[in-house]
Structure formats: C-alpha cells, structure tokens
mmCIF file of C-alpha atoms in Angstrom:
data_model
loop_
_atom_site.group_PDB
_atom_site.id
_atom_site.type_symbol
_atom_site.label_atom_id
_atom_site.label_comp_id
_atom_site.label_asym_id
_atom_site.label_seq_id
_atom_site.Cartn_x
_atom_site.Cartn_y
_atom_site.Cartn_z
ATOM 1 C CA MET A 719 75.493 -51.008 49.500
ATOM 2 C CA LYS A 720 75.152 -48.492 46.095
ATOM 3 C CA ILE A 721 77.553 -45.568 46.578
ATOM 4 C CA LYS A 722 74.366 -42.503 46.526
ATOM 5 C CA VAL A 723 75.465 -40.366 43.372
ATOM 6 C CA GLY A 724 73.904 -37.150 43.128
ATOM 7 C CA ILE A 725 72.347 -36.671 38.737
ATOM 8 C CA SER A 726 70.236 -33.723 37.188
ATOM 9 C CA SER A 727 66.247 -35.200 36.839
ATOM 10 C CA CYS A 728 66.351 -35.448 33.307
ATOM 11 C CA LEU A 729 68.382 -38.335 33.005
ATOM 12 C CA LEU A 730 67.144 -40.258 34.658
ATOM 13 C CA GLY A 731 64.605 -40.124 32.483
ATOM 14 C CA HIS A 732 62.210 -37.669 34.627
ATOM 15 C CA GLU A 733 60.602 -35.294 31.944
ATOM 16 C CA VAL A 734 61.262 -31.993 34.320
ATOM 17 C CA ARG A 735 63.470 -29.465 31.270
ATOM 18 C CA TYR A 736 61.443 -26.630 30.397
ATOM 19 C CA ASP A 737 58.905 -28.184 27.601
ATOM 20 C CA GLY A 738 58.155 -31.017 29.521
ATOM 21 C CA THR A 739 60.549 -33.137 28.367
ATOM 22 C CA HIS A 740 64.040 -35.550 29.011
ATOM 23 C CA LYS A 741 67.309 -36.180 28.498
ATOM 24 C CA HIS A 742 68.045 -39.917 29.020
ATOM 25 C CA LEU A 743 71.147 -40.475 30.017
ATOM 26 C CA ARG A 744 71.468 -44.335 29.199
ATOM 27 C CA LEU A 745 74.308 -45.504 30.827
ATOM 28 C CA ALA A 746 73.562 -43.803 33.549
ATOM 29 C CA THR A 747 70.110 -46.209 34.357
ATOM 30 C CA GLU A 748 71.415 -49.131 31.873
ATOM 31 C CA SER A 749 75.029 -49.061 33.804
ATOM 32 C CA LEU A 750 76.153 -46.987 36.076
ATOM 33 C CA SER A 751 72.646 -47.705 38.199
ATOM 34 C CA ARG A 752 73.483 -51.439 39.048
ATOM 35 C CA TYR A 753 76.302 -49.830 41.559
ATOM 36 C CA PHE A 754 75.086 -46.248 42.234
ATOM 37 C CA ASP A 755 72.056 -45.403 44.017
ATOM 38 C CA PHE A 756 71.066 -42.502 42.334
ATOM 39 C CA VAL A 757 69.896 -38.779 43.595
ATOM 40 C CA PRO A 758 68.111 -36.607 41.072
ATOM 41 C CA GLU A 759 67.654 -33.199 41.168
ATOM 42 C CA CYS A 760 65.509 -30.437 38.826
ATOM 43 C CA PRO A 761 66.711 -27.103 40.619
ATOM 44 C CA GLU A 762 64.660 -25.367 38.387
ATOM 45 C CA VAL A 763 61.700 -27.528 39.360
ATOM 46 C CA GLY A 764 63.069 -27.277 42.699
ATOM 47 C CA ILE A 765 62.477 -23.593 43.470
ATOM 48 C CA GLY A 766 58.846 -23.737 42.495
ATOM 49 C CA MET A 767 58.889 -22.815 38.339
ATOM 50 C CA THR A 768 56.675 -25.554 36.584
ATOM 51 C CA ILE A 769 56.616 -27.500 34.149
ATOM 52 C CA PRO A 770 56.242 -26.388 30.844
ATOM 53 C CA ARG A 771 57.626 -22.965 31.678
ATOM 54 C CA LYS A 772 60.095 -19.690 30.396
ATOM 55 C CA PRO A 773 63.379 -21.253 29.534
ATOM 56 C CA ILE A 774 66.030 -19.796 31.488
ATOM 57 C CA ARG A 775 69.453 -18.381 30.261
ATOM 58 C CA LEU A 776 72.803 -17.064 31.251
ATOM 59 C CA VAL A 777 73.274 -13.186 31.129
ATOM 60 C CA GLY A 778 76.142 -10.623 32.008
ATOM 61 C CA ASN A 779 79.679 -11.647 33.795
ATOM 62 C CA PRO A 780 80.929 -14.916 33.127
ATOM 63 C CA GLU A 781 82.221 -14.688 36.477
ATOM 64 C CA SER A 782 78.756 -13.984 38.129
ATOM 65 C CA PRO A 783 75.583 -14.346 35.574
ATOM 66 C CA ASP A 784 72.554 -14.310 35.855
ATOM 67 C CA ALA A 785 69.428 -16.618 35.553
ATOM 68 C CA VAL A 786 66.641 -14.855 33.717
ATOM 69 C CA ALA A 787 64.267 -15.709 31.690
ATOM 70 C CA VAL A 788 64.421 -15.546 28.017
ATOM 71 C CA HIS A 789 62.885 -12.551 26.286
ATOM 72 C CA ASP A 790 62.162 -11.640 29.716
ATOM 73 C CA GLU A 791 64.625 -10.062 31.810
ATOM 74 C CA THR A 792 62.655 -9.319 34.954
ATOM 75 C CA LEU A 793 62.133 -12.589 35.494
ATOM 76 C CA ASN A 794 65.930 -13.203 37.665
ATOM 77 C CA TYR A 795 66.142 -16.740 38.807
ATOM 78 C CA SER A 796 69.565 -16.269 40.084
ATOM 79 C CA HIS A 797 69.304 -15.362 43.691
ATOM 80 C CA ALA A 798 66.998 -18.356 43.584
ATOM 81 C CA LEU A 799 69.532 -21.402 41.957
ATOM 82 C CA THR A 800 72.445 -20.333 44.558
ATOM 83 C CA ALA A 801 70.240 -20.895 47.136
ATOM 84 C CA PHE A 802 69.007 -23.780 46.478
ATOM 85 C CA GLY A 803 72.476 -25.247 45.552
ATOM 86 C CA GLU A 804 73.337 -24.487 48.731
ATOM 87 C CA LYS A 805 70.724 -25.845 50.594
ATOM 88 C CA LYS A 806 70.580 -29.043 48.660
ATOM 89 C CA ALA A 807 75.097 -28.879 49.588
ATOM 90 C CA ALA A 808 74.324 -28.698 52.916
ATOM 91 C CA GLU A 809 72.142 -31.592 53.255
ATOM 92 C CA HIS A 810 74.057 -34.154 50.618
ATOM 93 C CA GLN A 811 76.906 -34.223 52.377
ATOM 94 C CA ASP A 812 76.789 -38.432 51.771
ATOM 95 C CA LEU A 813 77.209 -38.456 47.780
ATOM 96 C CA CYS A 814 80.667 -39.190 46.631
ATOM 97 C CA GLY A 815 79.396 -38.197 42.688
ATOM 98 C CA TYR A 816 77.337 -36.254 41.161
ATOM 99 C CA ILE A 817 76.275 -36.266 36.962
ATOM 100 C CA PHE A 818 74.964 -32.217 35.566
ATOM 101 C CA MET A 819 73.106 -31.879 33.225
ATOM 102 C CA LYS A 820 75.199 -30.227 30.101
ATOM 103 C CA ASN A 821 74.667 -26.578 28.855
ATOM 104 C CA SER A 822 72.045 -26.136 31.548
ATOM 105 C CA PRO A 823 71.714 -22.898 32.975
ATOM 106 C CA SER A 824 71.373 -23.935 36.038
ATOM 107 C CA CYS A 825 72.925 -27.367 36.347
ATOM 108 C CA GLY A 826 75.481 -27.269 33.336
ATOM 109 C CA LEU A 827 79.279 -27.889 33.962
ATOM 110 C CA PHE A 828 80.847 -27.002 31.223
ATOM 111 C CA ARG A 829 81.231 -23.703 28.157
ATOM 112 C CA VAL A 830 77.939 -23.036 30.079
ATOM 113 C CA LYS A 831 76.876 -20.097 27.442
ATOM 114 C CA VAL A 832 76.899 -16.335 29.168
ATOM 115 C CA TYR A 833 74.897 -13.876 26.495
ATOM 116 C CA GLN A 834 75.644 -10.201 26.299
ATOM 117 C CA GLU A 835 74.073 -7.018 25.802
ATOM 118 C CA ASN A 836 74.197 -7.700 21.325
ATOM 119 C CA GLY A 837 72.948 -10.452 21.747
ATOM 120 C CA TYR A 838 75.802 -13.004 20.806
ATOM 121 C CA PRO A 839 77.799 -15.096 23.893
ATOM 122 C CA SER A 840 80.567 -13.761 25.717
ATOM 123 C CA ALA A 841 83.891 -16.322 24.473
ATOM 124 C CA THR A 842 83.760 -16.910 28.424
ATOM 125 C CA PRO A 843 81.713 -19.697 28.901
ATOM 126 C CA GLY A 844 79.930 -19.907 32.788
ATOM 127 C CA ARG A 845 78.803 -22.579 34.781
ATOM 128 C CA GLY A 846 74.969 -23.274 35.668
ATOM 129 C CA LEU A 847 74.243 -21.378 39.086
ATOM 130 C CA TYR A 848 72.898 -24.707 41.370
ATOM 131 C CA ALA A 849 76.343 -26.783 39.177
ATOM 132 C CA LYS A 850 78.199 -23.308 40.566
ATOM 133 C CA ALA A 851 76.770 -23.350 44.320
ATOM 134 C CA PHE A 852 77.195 -26.828 44.672
ATOM 135 C CA THR A 853 79.895 -27.596 43.909
ATOM 136 C CA ASN A 854 82.196 -24.646 45.602
ATOM 137 C CA LEU A 855 80.571 -26.299 48.770
ATOM 138 C CA HIS A 856 81.376 -29.729 47.631
ATOM 139 C CA PRO A 857 84.999 -28.835 45.852
ATOM 140 C CA LEU A 858 87.057 -32.257 46.035
ATOM 141 C CA LEU A 859 83.906 -34.425 45.288
ATOM 142 C CA PRO A 860 83.746 -35.944 41.834
ATOM 143 C CA VAL A 861 81.736 -34.073 39.006
ATOM 144 C CA GLU A 862 80.702 -35.032 35.138
ATOM 145 C CA GLU A 863 78.266 -33.369 33.036
ATOM 146 C CA SER A 864 76.226 -35.823 30.682
ATOM 147 C CA GLY A 865 78.177 -35.059 27.727
ATOM 148 C CA ARG A 866 81.854 -35.193 28.479
ATOM 149 C CA LEU A 867 80.645 -38.669 29.983
ATOM 150 C CA CYS A 868 79.914 -39.557 26.469
ATOM 151 C CA GLU A 869 83.931 -39.813 25.602
ATOM 152 C CA PRO A 870 85.942 -43.597 27.072
ATOM 153 C CA LEU A 871 88.785 -41.389 28.992
ATOM 154 C CA LEU A 872 86.956 -38.771 31.226
ATOM 155 C CA ARG A 873 83.713 -41.649 32.043
ATOM 156 C CA GLU A 874 86.759 -43.982 33.108
ATOM 157 C CA ASN A 875 87.908 -41.246 35.161
ATOM 158 C CA PHE A 876 84.557 -39.847 36.129
ATOM 159 C CA VAL A 877 83.983 -43.883 37.449
ATOM 160 C CA THR A 878 87.241 -44.057 39.123
ATOM 161 C CA ARG A 879 87.544 -41.216 41.248
ATOM 162 C CA VAL A 880 83.648 -42.334 42.662
ATOM 163 C CA PHE A 881 84.873 -45.187 44.007
ATOM 164 C CA ALA A 882 87.876 -43.677 46.030
ATOM 165 C CA TYR A 883 86.114 -40.907 47.575
ATOM 166 C CA ALA A 884 83.147 -43.845 48.757
ATOM 167 C CA ASN A 885 86.483 -46.065 49.664
ATOM 168 C CA TRP A 886 87.126 -42.775 51.905
ATOM 169 C CA LEU A 887 84.244 -41.990 53.122
ATOM 170 C CA GLN A 888 83.772 -45.234 54.340
ATOM 171 C CA LEU A 889 87.155 -45.456 55.780
ATOM 172 C CA LYS A 890 86.814 -41.991 57.632
ATOM 173 C CA LYS A 891 83.296 -43.658 59.173
ATOM 174 C CA GLN A 892 85.394 -47.059 60.853
ATOM 175 C CA GLY A 893 87.969 -43.542 62.089
ATOM 176 C CA LEU A 894 91.032 -42.575 60.687
ATOM 177 C CA THR A 895 94.312 -43.402 61.909
ATOM 178 C CA VAL A 896 97.778 -42.671 60.601
ATOM 179 C CA LYS A 897 98.100 -47.099 60.126
ATOM 180 C CA ALA A 898 94.861 -46.528 58.148
ATOM 181 C CA ILE A 899 95.820 -43.494 55.965
ATOM 182 C CA LEU A 900 98.735 -45.104 54.853
ATOM 183 C CA ASP A 901 97.402 -48.320 54.295
ATOM 184 C CA PHE A 902 95.050 -46.450 52.190
ATOM 185 C CA HIS A 903 97.962 -44.223 50.763
ATOM 186 C CA VAL A 904 99.451 -48.403 49.696
ATOM 187 C CA ARG A 905 96.227 -49.372 48.030
ATOM 188 C CA TYR A 906 96.484 -46.492 45.648
ATOM 189 C CA LYS A 907 100.374 -46.798 44.874
ATOM 190 C CA TYR A 908 99.780 -47.106 41.310
ATOM 191 C CA THR A 909 96.654 -45.592 40.542
ATOM 192 C CA LEU A 910 98.187 -42.816 41.715
ATOM 193 C CA MET A 911 101.149 -42.805 39.996
ATOM 194 C CA ALA A 912 99.230 -43.617 36.424
ATOM 195 C CA HIS A 913 97.073 -40.483 36.766
ATOM 196 C CA SER A 914 100.237 -38.478 38.156
ATOM 197 C CA PRO A 915 104.461 -40.015 39.273
ATOM 198 C CA SER A 916 104.938 -36.620 40.200
ATOM 199 C CA LYS A 917 101.900 -36.720 42.271
ATOM 200 C CA TYR A 918 102.379 -39.577 43.296
ATOM 201 C CA ALA A 919 105.421 -38.991 44.573
ATOM 202 C CA GLU A 920 104.282 -36.066 46.796
ATOM 203 C CA LEU A 921 102.173 -37.733 48.384
ATOM 204 C CA GLY A 922 104.550 -40.213 49.635
ATOM 205 C CA ARG A 923 106.403 -37.807 50.839
ATOM 206 C CA MET A 924 103.872 -35.987 52.668
ATOM 207 C CA LEU A 925 103.163 -39.001 54.112
ATOM 208 C CA ALA A 926 106.449 -40.060 54.922
ATOM 209 C CA ASP A 927 106.632 -38.582 58.737
ATOM 210 C CA ALA A 928 102.634 -39.285 59.176
ATOM 211 C CA GLY A 929 103.372 -40.185 62.130
ATOM 212 C CA ASN A 930 104.611 -36.762 63.411
ATOM 213 C CA HIS A 931 100.547 -35.940 62.828
ATOM 214 C CA GLU A 932 96.801 -36.053 63.875
ATOM 215 C CA PRO A 933 95.160 -38.599 61.949
ATOM 216 C CA ASP A 934 92.426 -35.786 61.254
ATOM 217 C CA ALA A 935 94.778 -33.063 60.031
ATOM 218 C CA LEU A 936 96.008 -35.115 57.891
ATOM 219 C CA GLY A 937 93.603 -37.416 55.964
ATOM 220 C CA GLN A 938 92.653 -34.237 55.214
ATOM 221 C CA ARG A 939 95.302 -32.378 53.003
ATOM 222 C CA TYR A 940 95.910 -36.036 52.477
ATOM 223 C CA PHE A 941 92.291 -36.798 50.264
ATOM 224 C CA ALA A 942 92.201 -33.236 49.330
ATOM 225 C CA GLU A 943 95.925 -33.617 47.162
ATOM 226 C CA LEU A 944 94.576 -37.807 46.206
ATOM 227 C CA MET A 945 91.004 -36.634 45.144
ATOM 228 C CA THR A 946 93.400 -33.929 42.903
ATOM 229 C CA THR A 947 95.369 -35.893 41.530
ATOM 230 C CA LEU A 948 93.057 -38.312 40.089
ATOM 231 C CA LYS A 949 91.505 -35.366 37.859
ATOM 232 C CA THR A 950 94.310 -35.412 35.588
ATOM 233 C CA LEU A 951 93.500 -38.131 33.303
ATOM 234 C CA ALA A 952 95.823 -40.956 33.577
ATOM 235 C CA SER A 953 98.100 -41.343 29.613
ATOM 236 C CA ARG A 954 98.970 -44.500 27.765
ATOM 237 C CA LYS A 955 102.436 -43.620 28.521
ATOM 238 C CA THR A 956 101.757 -43.099 32.483
ATOM 239 C CA HIS A 957 99.461 -46.938 31.856
ATOM 240 C CA THR A 958 102.511 -48.042 30.711
ATOM 241 C CA ASN A 959 105.045 -47.354 33.431
ATOM 242 C CA VAL A 960 102.611 -49.161 35.552
ATOM 243 C CA LEU A 961 101.885 -53.200 33.740
ATOM 244 C CA MET A 962 105.329 -52.296 33.620
ATOM 245 C CA HIS A 963 106.568 -51.887 37.394
ATOM 246 C CA LEU A 964 103.541 -54.273 37.731
ATOM 247 C CA GLN A 965 105.103 -57.393 35.278
ATOM 248 C CA GLY A 966 108.731 -56.273 37.866
ATOM 249 C CA TYR A 967 106.573 -58.964 40.830
ATOM 250 C CA LEU A 968 106.171 -61.247 38.046
ATOM 251 C CA LYS A 969 109.777 -61.892 36.839
ATOM 252 C CA LYS A 970 110.748 -65.021 39.431
ATOM 253 C CA LYS A 971 107.317 -66.316 39.565
ATOM 254 C CA ILE A 972 106.925 -66.945 35.137
ATOM 255 C CA SER A 973 108.066 -68.611 32.609
ATOM 256 C CA SER A 974 110.147 -66.795 29.906
ATOM 257 C CA SER A 975 107.504 -66.610 27.167
ATOM 258 C CA GLU A 976 104.960 -66.102 29.226
ATOM 259 C CA LYS A 977 107.559 -63.082 30.253
ATOM 260 C CA GLN A 978 107.562 -61.909 26.030
ATOM 261 C CA GLU A 979 104.003 -62.463 26.249
ATOM 262 C CA LEU A 980 103.339 -60.195 29.053
ATOM 263 C CA ALA A 981 105.945 -57.716 27.398
ATOM 264 C CA THR A 982 104.311 -57.821 23.864
ATOM 265 C CA ILE A 983 100.511 -57.234 25.279
ATOM 266 C CA ILE A 984 101.864 -53.827 27.090
ATOM 267 C CA GLU A 985 103.765 -53.070 24.492
ATOM 268 C CA GLN A 986 100.724 -53.329 21.755
ATOM 269 C CA TYR A 987 99.162 -51.420 24.597
ATOM 270 C CA ARG A 988 101.239 -48.862 24.501
ATOM 271 C CA THR A 989 101.676 -48.235 20.978
ATOM 272 C CA ALA A 990 97.614 -48.354 20.855
ATOM 273 C CA GLN A 991 97.151 -52.013 19.357
ATOM 274 C CA ILE A 992 95.191 -53.158 22.246
ATOM 275 C CA PRO A 993 92.970 -51.559 25.149
ATOM 276 C CA LEU A 994 94.055 -50.983 28.433
ATOM 277 C CA ILE A 995 91.643 -54.581 29.428
ATOM 278 C CA VAL A 996 94.031 -57.139 27.699
ATOM 279 C CA PRO A 997 97.029 -56.117 29.770
ATOM 280 C CA VAL A 998 95.737 -55.379 33.124
ATOM 281 C CA THR A 999 93.564 -59.044 32.921
ATOM 282 C CA LEU A 1000 96.962 -60.810 32.087
ATOM 283 C CA LEU A 1001 98.596 -59.911 34.361
ATOM 284 C CA ARG A 1002 95.613 -60.281 36.520
ATOM 285 C CA HIS A 1003 95.461 -63.799 35.754
ATOM 286 C CA HIS A 1004 100.080 -64.020 36.786
ATOM 287 C CA PHE A 1005 98.796 -63.073 40.050
ATOM 288 C CA ASN A 1006 95.698 -65.744 40.620
ATOM 289 C CA ASN A 1007 98.262 -68.341 39.806
ATOM 290 C CA HIS A 1008 101.153 -66.651 41.616
ATOM 291 C CA PRO A 1009 99.857 -64.424 44.643
ATOM 292 C CA ASP A 1010 101.516 -61.725 46.087
ATOM 293 C CA PRO A 1011 100.438 -60.088 49.778
ATOM 294 C CA TYR A 1012 101.266 -56.595 48.175
ATOM 295 C CA ILE A 1013 100.002 -56.773 44.503
ATOM 296 C CA ASN A 1014 96.719 -58.155 46.674
ATOM 297 C CA LYS A 1015 95.415 -54.571 47.926
ATOM 298 C CA GLN A 1016 96.169 -52.455 45.095
ATOM 299 C CA ALA A 1017 92.590 -51.101 43.553
ATOM 300 C CA TYR A 1018 94.649 -50.237 40.313
ATOM 301 C CA LEU A 1019 93.921 -54.467 38.774
ATOM 302 C CA GLN A 1020 89.944 -53.668 39.581
ATOM 303 C CA PRO A 1021 89.585 -50.171 40.623
ATOM 304 C CA TYR A 1022 85.618 -50.364 40.497
ATOM 305 C CA PRO A 1023 84.070 -53.965 39.868
ATOM 306 C CA ASP A 1024 84.442 -55.295 36.063
ATOM 307 C CA ASP A 1025 81.253 -55.347 33.967
ATOM 308 C CA LEU A 1026 80.775 -51.623 33.760
ATOM 309 C CA SER A 1027 83.645 -52.419 31.349
ATOM 310 C CA LEU A 1028 85.317 -48.694 31.353
ATOM 311 C CA ARG A 1029 88.228 -50.285 30.395
ATOM 312 C CA ASN A 1030 87.652 -52.087 27.087
ATOM 313 C CA ALA A 1031 87.324 -48.872 25.209
ATOM 314 C CA ILE A 1032 90.963 -46.797 26.530
#
C-alpha cells in the first residue's frame, strides 16, 4: 500500500492559488507519487476563499501574526486558518508526512515574511498559520516545504523519515510489545548511527531495561527520540562511520582484493569523489553473496525503494 502524505494542493498542479495558478512540484507527481498517496489540501480554499482572491500576508508579531488581505487588513483570516489547521490535524491521524508550499502565509513552514507597520518584513520570519496549527498537533510528523526539497540532502532526509514513520505506524497497528520495539531498534541501528552516533547510544541506553517498562509508554518515548534524531542531517563523516562498521561484517568473508576495493570506495565517498549510492551498492553486492542475518534486518542499506534514486546525489 502507498504511504499517505499530506501536500499543499497547488504542488500537485491544482489551480487554487490566489491568482488561479499552481506551483506544480514535479518531484511529487513524477517520482514520490509512485510510493506516496498524496492527500491535497488548500487551506485558503478550505475556509471559503474564492479563486481568484485577494492575496494575504502575515502582519504583526512574528510569534503570533495575523493573516490579512494585502491592502485591506480588515479582512482577517487568522482564526479561520488556525481552526482549519486544527480540524485537519484531528482528521488526518494516518498521515506519515506533509509537504507544504514555501513562503505561503497559510502553508509556509520556514522564513515566511511577517510585515510590520513600516511596510517592511520583520527580521524574524514566521510560519504559515495553517501549517503552524497542523504541525503543533503533529510535532513528530515528517514535514518539509517545496523549495527545500530541491536540496538533495533535505530531500533524502525527508523521505527517510517518512518511511520510518510509516514503518512505526504499521508496527503500532500490529500491537506494541517490548520485543517489537527492540526489533525495530535493531532494524534502525545503523540509520540512527548515520544521523547521530551519540543519540543512537542514548536510545540504546533507554532500551537497556526495556522489560521493566510498559510497552505503549516505552514506545511513545522511543518513537519521539527516534523521529527527533532522524531530523538531524547525516553527514559524510557519519555515513563513513556506518559504512566502515558494515565493512567489518565482511572481513572474514571476502578476498583481500575485494577488501581493498571496498576500502577504496568508502574513502572515495568520504572525500566527496563519489555519491553514497556507490559504497552502499557494493556493500549490498557483498552481503547478497555472503548473507548475514543481522545485516539483512538493517534499514540503512535500503531505507526506501531504490528507484527513488535519492542517494545518487548525496
């Protein structure tokens, strides 16, 4: 089954913007849609605004701005957008991610301009009111905005988190047990290590006495730390550390020349000569020829389907 992911309607090519246009995100429709079942939403249309309509902008305190019509601040949509975000957040408990439209006073996640009385934006940016209300009620949900998904590291990080989130929801549906949580942690060991070795160690300590805790409470704590850790971007340094750990499982199974080739490839990745997909593909080749039950469980070697090609550019 496809993974349900929320998205701003305009990013799917729907002509719902204030001027009757769209902001088609081809990454969504031509790549991610193979695995994501997108749930579109335009909050401005959702609260009854017409197409076309007067554009709106954020004004006032960046921490709690108002969304008003440009050139007519008597048309205030703040309460309606916030209430709509809360309503949709309550309805959509099965989403595993959300892609928002950048710079939007309703949907923007980062660096949304908040205008002051002098007519200029505040030095402190804000967040779109619908996006803020929605994410406040789903703080662990993987979210990203359209513009940032053009950056390979951010794109790969978002998709990794979406698949991890979906895997956890599936585990919860089956029923949380201490063993299930420990097995999930084993599965994500090297993924966590690539994002933060220190946080990986902390999670290991959290689970050290897992049998003394009630599974639902333990699972809630574990999942919160997991998703927070995965938000940290993995680096070449931390990926190299993981690759070398995985290489260690092959030291008694492959020839000297194969060991040298693998070590060279990992070093070429570390020094930014080649993308991550190259050493990962070579490792998978060796583990296919020399299966290891522990490594076979690891999400790191295939955190999402290969044809998304996300590791080709990082």
